[in-house]
XYZ file of C-alpha atoms in Angstrom:
336
model
C 71.378 99.954 59.363
C 75.226 100.646 57.392
C 75.156 103.069 54.653
C 76.395 101.778 50.958
C 79.593 101.307 49.888
C 80.352 104.416 47.714
C 80.658 103.861 44.064
C 83.534 102.587 42.779
C 85.667 105.183 40.135
C 84.766 102.612 37.441
C 81.136 102.609 38.220
C 81.323 106.065 39.062
C 82.851 107.056 35.770
C 80.727 104.421 33.226
C 77.731 106.470 34.876
C 78.793 109.610 34.245
C 79.805 108.469 30.093
C 76.293 107.441 30.252
C 75.043 110.452 30.432
C 77.224 112.349 27.448
C 75.049 111.386 24.584
C 71.375 112.236 25.619
C 70.603 114.564 22.808
C 73.225 113.045 20.532
C 70.874 111.227 16.955
C 73.111 107.164 17.185
C 74.116 107.422 13.891
C 75.794 110.535 14.225
C 77.385 109.417 17.193
C 78.129 106.280 15.901
C 79.226 108.175 12.375
C 81.486 110.525 14.698
C 83.315 106.616 16.381
C 83.678 105.460 13.010
C 85.674 108.654 11.280
C 88.071 108.951 14.467
C 89.081 105.014 14.890
C 90.006 105.410 11.057
C 91.646 108.731 12.163
C 93.462 106.940 15.106
C 94.261 103.979 13.223
C 96.364 106.030 10.857
C 100.168 105.724 10.538
C 100.556 109.351 9.854
C 101.170 111.596 12.759
C 98.444 114.317 12.828
C 99.324 118.167 12.736
C 96.355 119.090 15.097
C 94.289 117.966 17.372
C 91.892 115.107 15.864
C 89.082 115.630 18.446
C 87.955 118.715 17.190
C 84.449 119.904 19.052
C 82.584 118.639 22.185
C 80.141 115.942 19.664
C 84.065 114.616 18.607
C 85.020 114.560 21.998
C 81.522 113.204 24.088
C 81.245 109.805 20.910
C 84.716 109.198 21.334
C 84.987 109.653 25.047
C 81.624 107.304 25.330
C 83.195 104.568 23.355
C 87.095 104.666 24.284
C 87.472 105.991 27.814
C 86.221 102.683 29.206
C 89.293 100.447 27.392
C 91.640 102.778 28.032
C 90.331 102.922 31.635
C 90.690 99.170 31.533
C 94.166 98.582 30.103
C 95.675 101.573 32.001
C 94.116 100.323 35.308
C 95.650 96.949 34.415
C 99.281 98.652 33.797
C 99.133 100.037 37.048
C 98.031 97.231 38.857
C 100.780 95.261 37.963
C 102.209 97.889 38.806
C 101.137 98.617 41.881
C 102.380 94.892 42.586
C 105.913 94.935 41.682
C 105.983 98.804 43.863
C 104.342 97.646 47.187
C 103.441 100.517 49.990
C 104.326 103.419 47.548
C 101.200 105.409 46.594
C 101.672 108.089 44.114
C 101.777 111.952 45.572
C 100.952 113.223 42.665
C 100.455 112.684 38.844
C 100.852 113.901 35.422
C 98.920 112.831 32.361
C 100.503 113.947 28.908
C 97.790 113.957 26.200
C 95.399 112.499 28.673
C 92.744 113.942 26.621
C 89.248 113.215 28.393
C 91.872 111.493 31.481
C 90.729 107.964 31.503
C 94.206 107.554 33.035
C 93.495 110.172 35.904
C 90.515 108.059 36.847
C 92.830 104.510 36.900
C 95.257 105.856 39.263
C 92.148 106.701 41.310
C 91.167 102.777 41.078
C 94.225 102.109 41.697
C 95.729 104.025 44.655
C 93.251 105.011 47.290
C 92.949 109.128 48.046
C 92.919 112.095 47.190
C 96.077 114.310 45.457
C 97.176 116.790 43.220
C 96.474 115.698 39.471
C 97.494 117.732 36.352
C 96.358 116.492 32.765
C 98.461 118.163 30.012
C 96.238 117.915 25.853
C 96.482 120.036 22.593
C 92.460 119.255 22.311
C 90.532 122.566 24.533
C 87.541 120.106 23.908
C 89.295 116.709 24.682
C 90.223 119.053 28.131
C 86.453 120.514 28.655
C 84.969 116.628 28.537
C 87.335 115.565 31.775
C 86.633 118.788 33.496
C 82.995 117.662 32.743
C 83.174 113.936 33.281
C 85.611 114.300 36.772
C 83.107 116.573 38.936
C 81.797 113.658 39.399
C 83.995 111.712 41.220
C 85.388 113.588 44.783
C 89.231 112.605 44.017
C 89.352 114.247 41.001
C 87.304 117.468 41.524
C 90.860 119.498 41.984
C 92.228 118.404 39.266
C 94.335 120.920 36.583
C 93.585 120.172 33.125
C 95.930 122.371 30.723
C 95.728 122.699 26.951
C 99.703 122.346 26.285
C 101.452 120.909 22.674
C 102.361 117.783 23.833
C 106.184 117.887 21.474
C 110.107 118.036 21.151
C 109.281 121.883 23.302
C 107.491 120.237 26.095
C 108.308 121.444 29.702
C 106.715 119.422 32.481
C 107.137 119.894 36.401
C 108.462 117.264 38.604
C 105.810 114.880 39.525
C 105.648 111.266 41.586
C 104.113 109.593 38.966
C 103.355 110.342 34.652
C 101.232 107.925 32.453
C 101.332 108.445 28.483
C 98.251 106.821 27.295
C 97.539 106.578 23.906
C 99.649 109.071 22.382
C 103.086 107.857 20.946
C 101.137 106.727 17.925
C 100.355 110.397 17.555
C 103.671 112.121 17.568
C 106.348 111.968 14.854
C 109.341 109.921 16.041
C 111.263 112.882 17.087
C 108.315 113.331 19.287
C 107.886 110.527 21.087
C 111.714 110.951 21.874
C 111.299 114.069 24.061
C 108.057 113.237 24.819
C 109.695 110.266 27.467
C 112.828 111.988 27.881
C 110.880 114.851 28.766
C 108.848 112.479 31.455
C 111.786 110.653 32.775
C 113.345 113.864 33.826
C 110.366 114.844 35.630
C 109.099 111.421 37.300
C 110.151 108.982 39.740
C 107.981 106.338 37.849
C 106.654 106.087 34.165
C 103.928 104.033 33.257
C 103.065 104.749 29.163
C 100.252 102.272 27.864
C 99.814 101.722 23.423
C 97.601 99.772 21.659
C 98.917 96.182 22.189
C 99.344 95.972 17.850
C 103.049 95.347 16.897
C 103.709 98.871 16.427
C 102.382 99.152 19.524
C 104.644 97.347 20.459
C 107.613 99.033 18.956
C 106.657 102.461 20.368
C 106.841 101.365 24.539
C 109.724 98.618 23.793
C 111.280 101.998 21.895
C 110.157 104.360 25.395
C 111.143 101.209 27.490
C 115.081 101.721 26.271
C 114.826 105.688 26.646
C 113.830 104.797 30.205
C 116.495 102.179 30.821
C 119.073 104.629 29.810
C 117.847 107.625 31.719
C 118.593 105.205 34.840
C 114.592 103.773 35.103
C 114.034 99.663 36.311
C 111.386 97.882 34.780
C 108.643 97.500 36.901
C 106.278 95.364 34.750
C 105.046 94.408 32.700
C 109.197 92.814 32.204
C 110.735 90.971 35.169
C 113.537 92.409 34.349
C 115.221 95.067 32.840
C 117.030 93.111 30.278
C 116.277 93.306 26.692
C 113.236 92.863 25.363
C 113.620 88.684 24.425
C 111.176 88.441 21.930
C 113.172 88.243 17.962
C 112.121 91.952 16.628
C 109.484 91.010 13.480
C 108.530 87.373 15.296
C 106.086 88.241 17.960
C 104.382 90.861 19.807
C 104.276 91.085 23.299
C 100.494 92.789 24.525
C 98.310 91.803 26.970
C 94.225 91.581 26.838
C 91.714 94.285 29.631
C 87.771 92.813 29.813
C 85.491 95.601 29.245
C 82.060 96.602 29.761
C 80.064 97.265 25.891
C 77.246 100.378 25.514
C 74.425 100.333 23.112
C 77.058 102.615 21.479
C 80.289 99.692 21.222
C 77.319 97.158 19.642
C 76.336 99.648 17.459
C 79.595 100.343 15.483
C 81.348 97.051 15.834
C 77.393 95.495 15.705
C 77.580 91.858 17.751
C 75.914 90.856 21.286
C 78.800 90.378 23.861
C 78.640 92.631 26.866
C 81.862 93.300 26.591
C 85.136 93.095 24.853
C 88.485 92.536 24.983
C 91.645 95.349 24.685
C 94.499 94.458 23.942
C 97.230 97.060 24.880
C 101.254 97.086 25.110
C 103.063 98.754 27.983
C 106.157 99.883 30.561
C 105.824 100.062 33.515
C 109.602 102.238 34.843
C 110.389 103.803 37.766
C 113.976 105.490 39.793
C 112.438 103.130 43.216
C 113.579 100.345 44.361
C 111.358 97.278 42.760
C 110.765 93.910 42.892
C 109.591 92.293 40.318
C 107.207 89.474 39.307
C 110.003 86.330 39.036
C 107.908 85.731 35.351
C 104.403 86.928 33.473
C 102.048 85.292 31.932
C 102.310 86.077 28.177
C 99.654 84.874 26.408
C 96.335 83.470 26.752
C 96.704 80.000 29.296
C 95.834 77.291 27.637
C 94.142 74.787 29.878
C 94.401 71.194 29.445
C 92.930 68.234 30.845
C 95.198 67.555 33.908
C 97.357 70.803 33.000
C 97.831 73.774 32.136
C 100.324 75.311 29.562
C 102.135 78.153 30.343
C 103.693 81.124 28.023
C 106.333 83.173 30.835
C 108.839 85.874 29.802
C 111.259 84.609 32.866
C 114.216 87.034 34.305
C 117.066 85.434 32.599
C 115.664 86.737 30.221
C 114.095 84.573 28.396
C 111.134 83.382 26.896
C 109.581 79.627 27.990
C 106.490 77.694 28.326
C 105.896 75.331 31.715
C 103.568 72.915 32.129
C 101.438 73.175 35.490
C 99.868 69.090 35.353
C 97.922 67.511 38.948
C 100.276 66.471 40.437
C 101.746 70.021 41.062
C 98.919 70.035 43.184
C 98.301 73.700 44.645
C 100.664 75.111 41.969
C 97.866 73.657 39.503
C 95.093 75.004 41.456
C 96.345 78.274 41.063
C 97.164 78.223 37.535
C 94.448 77.232 36.542
C 93.342 81.183 37.868
C 95.743 82.437 36.822
C 95.721 84.862 33.244
C 96.893 86.575 30.488
C 99.362 89.255 32.160
C 99.609 87.306 35.819
C 102.771 87.275 37.927
C 103.566 83.327 37.576
C 103.739 81.811 40.181
C 101.260 84.043 42.464
C 102.884 84.362 45.538
C 100.648 82.316 47.835
C 100.634 80.019 45.573
C 104.282 77.450 45.765
C 107.042 77.490 44.083
C 107.254 73.932 43.295
C 107.706 72.748 39.297
C 107.860 76.000 38.352
């Protein structure tokens, strides 16, 4: 009899998170999450770690880690498509807290690699270490306390991730972090909330990375200026997340999932093959046609209509999702 397949990183993380709230009254967990959400959404950068103790960290990790994991995994998948055949030899996660990005990297590229997670909240690092013990690829991760700011110095790394961190920093600290990452890494992936402010921080970081000699691998099909007129719109994407009972308690509603909106940039010093175009809004499926809003290499934003007469391309369009490359590699380029 064949042995059962090992659990995926996503399933292992879900199981590990499920045990975090044992012994913590549900209402206390929900109140901790509600307070932390309000703090994270504040416009003023904080001068101290937001996660104060294990109860804070456990509640917030159970609530937020699945969403952060799925958003970062989506960004990494787009990056991996643009650098086929490359696997990071090591990974540095800046401001990584409980390690969601480390799990996402493990879900994107098989194998074990040296991983270091930097954060200034010791309770978050301690819980991250506890969770990582459930996943062999992360068992030897270094969890290192570090102030994320202008004094940050980094060892070199193939891949640096920075997820949901820039919103906590002053403008000067954000610039210092991105410059330090650019100086240390062969590839940098930055993920922020999918809000106008989150997008603005991503564009600011994107510009700094390009100035440092990086090429954009995703989501943009080019390394030129973003074609979105500032203030008129923002570039963001969506990742589907399974909702836990804690999610339902905090947010209400009965859906088994929610959609995490995020903005990101993945840039590298490696040779890249960016997507020919990227679907930047949810496709609109009409009778006999699909409307796709694309960011193209030109650079330009353009809406195209794919109809039944396009054959295989039409079938591909019906299966295409927000954030996907267009056309998919398997589809005929006819009609684009």
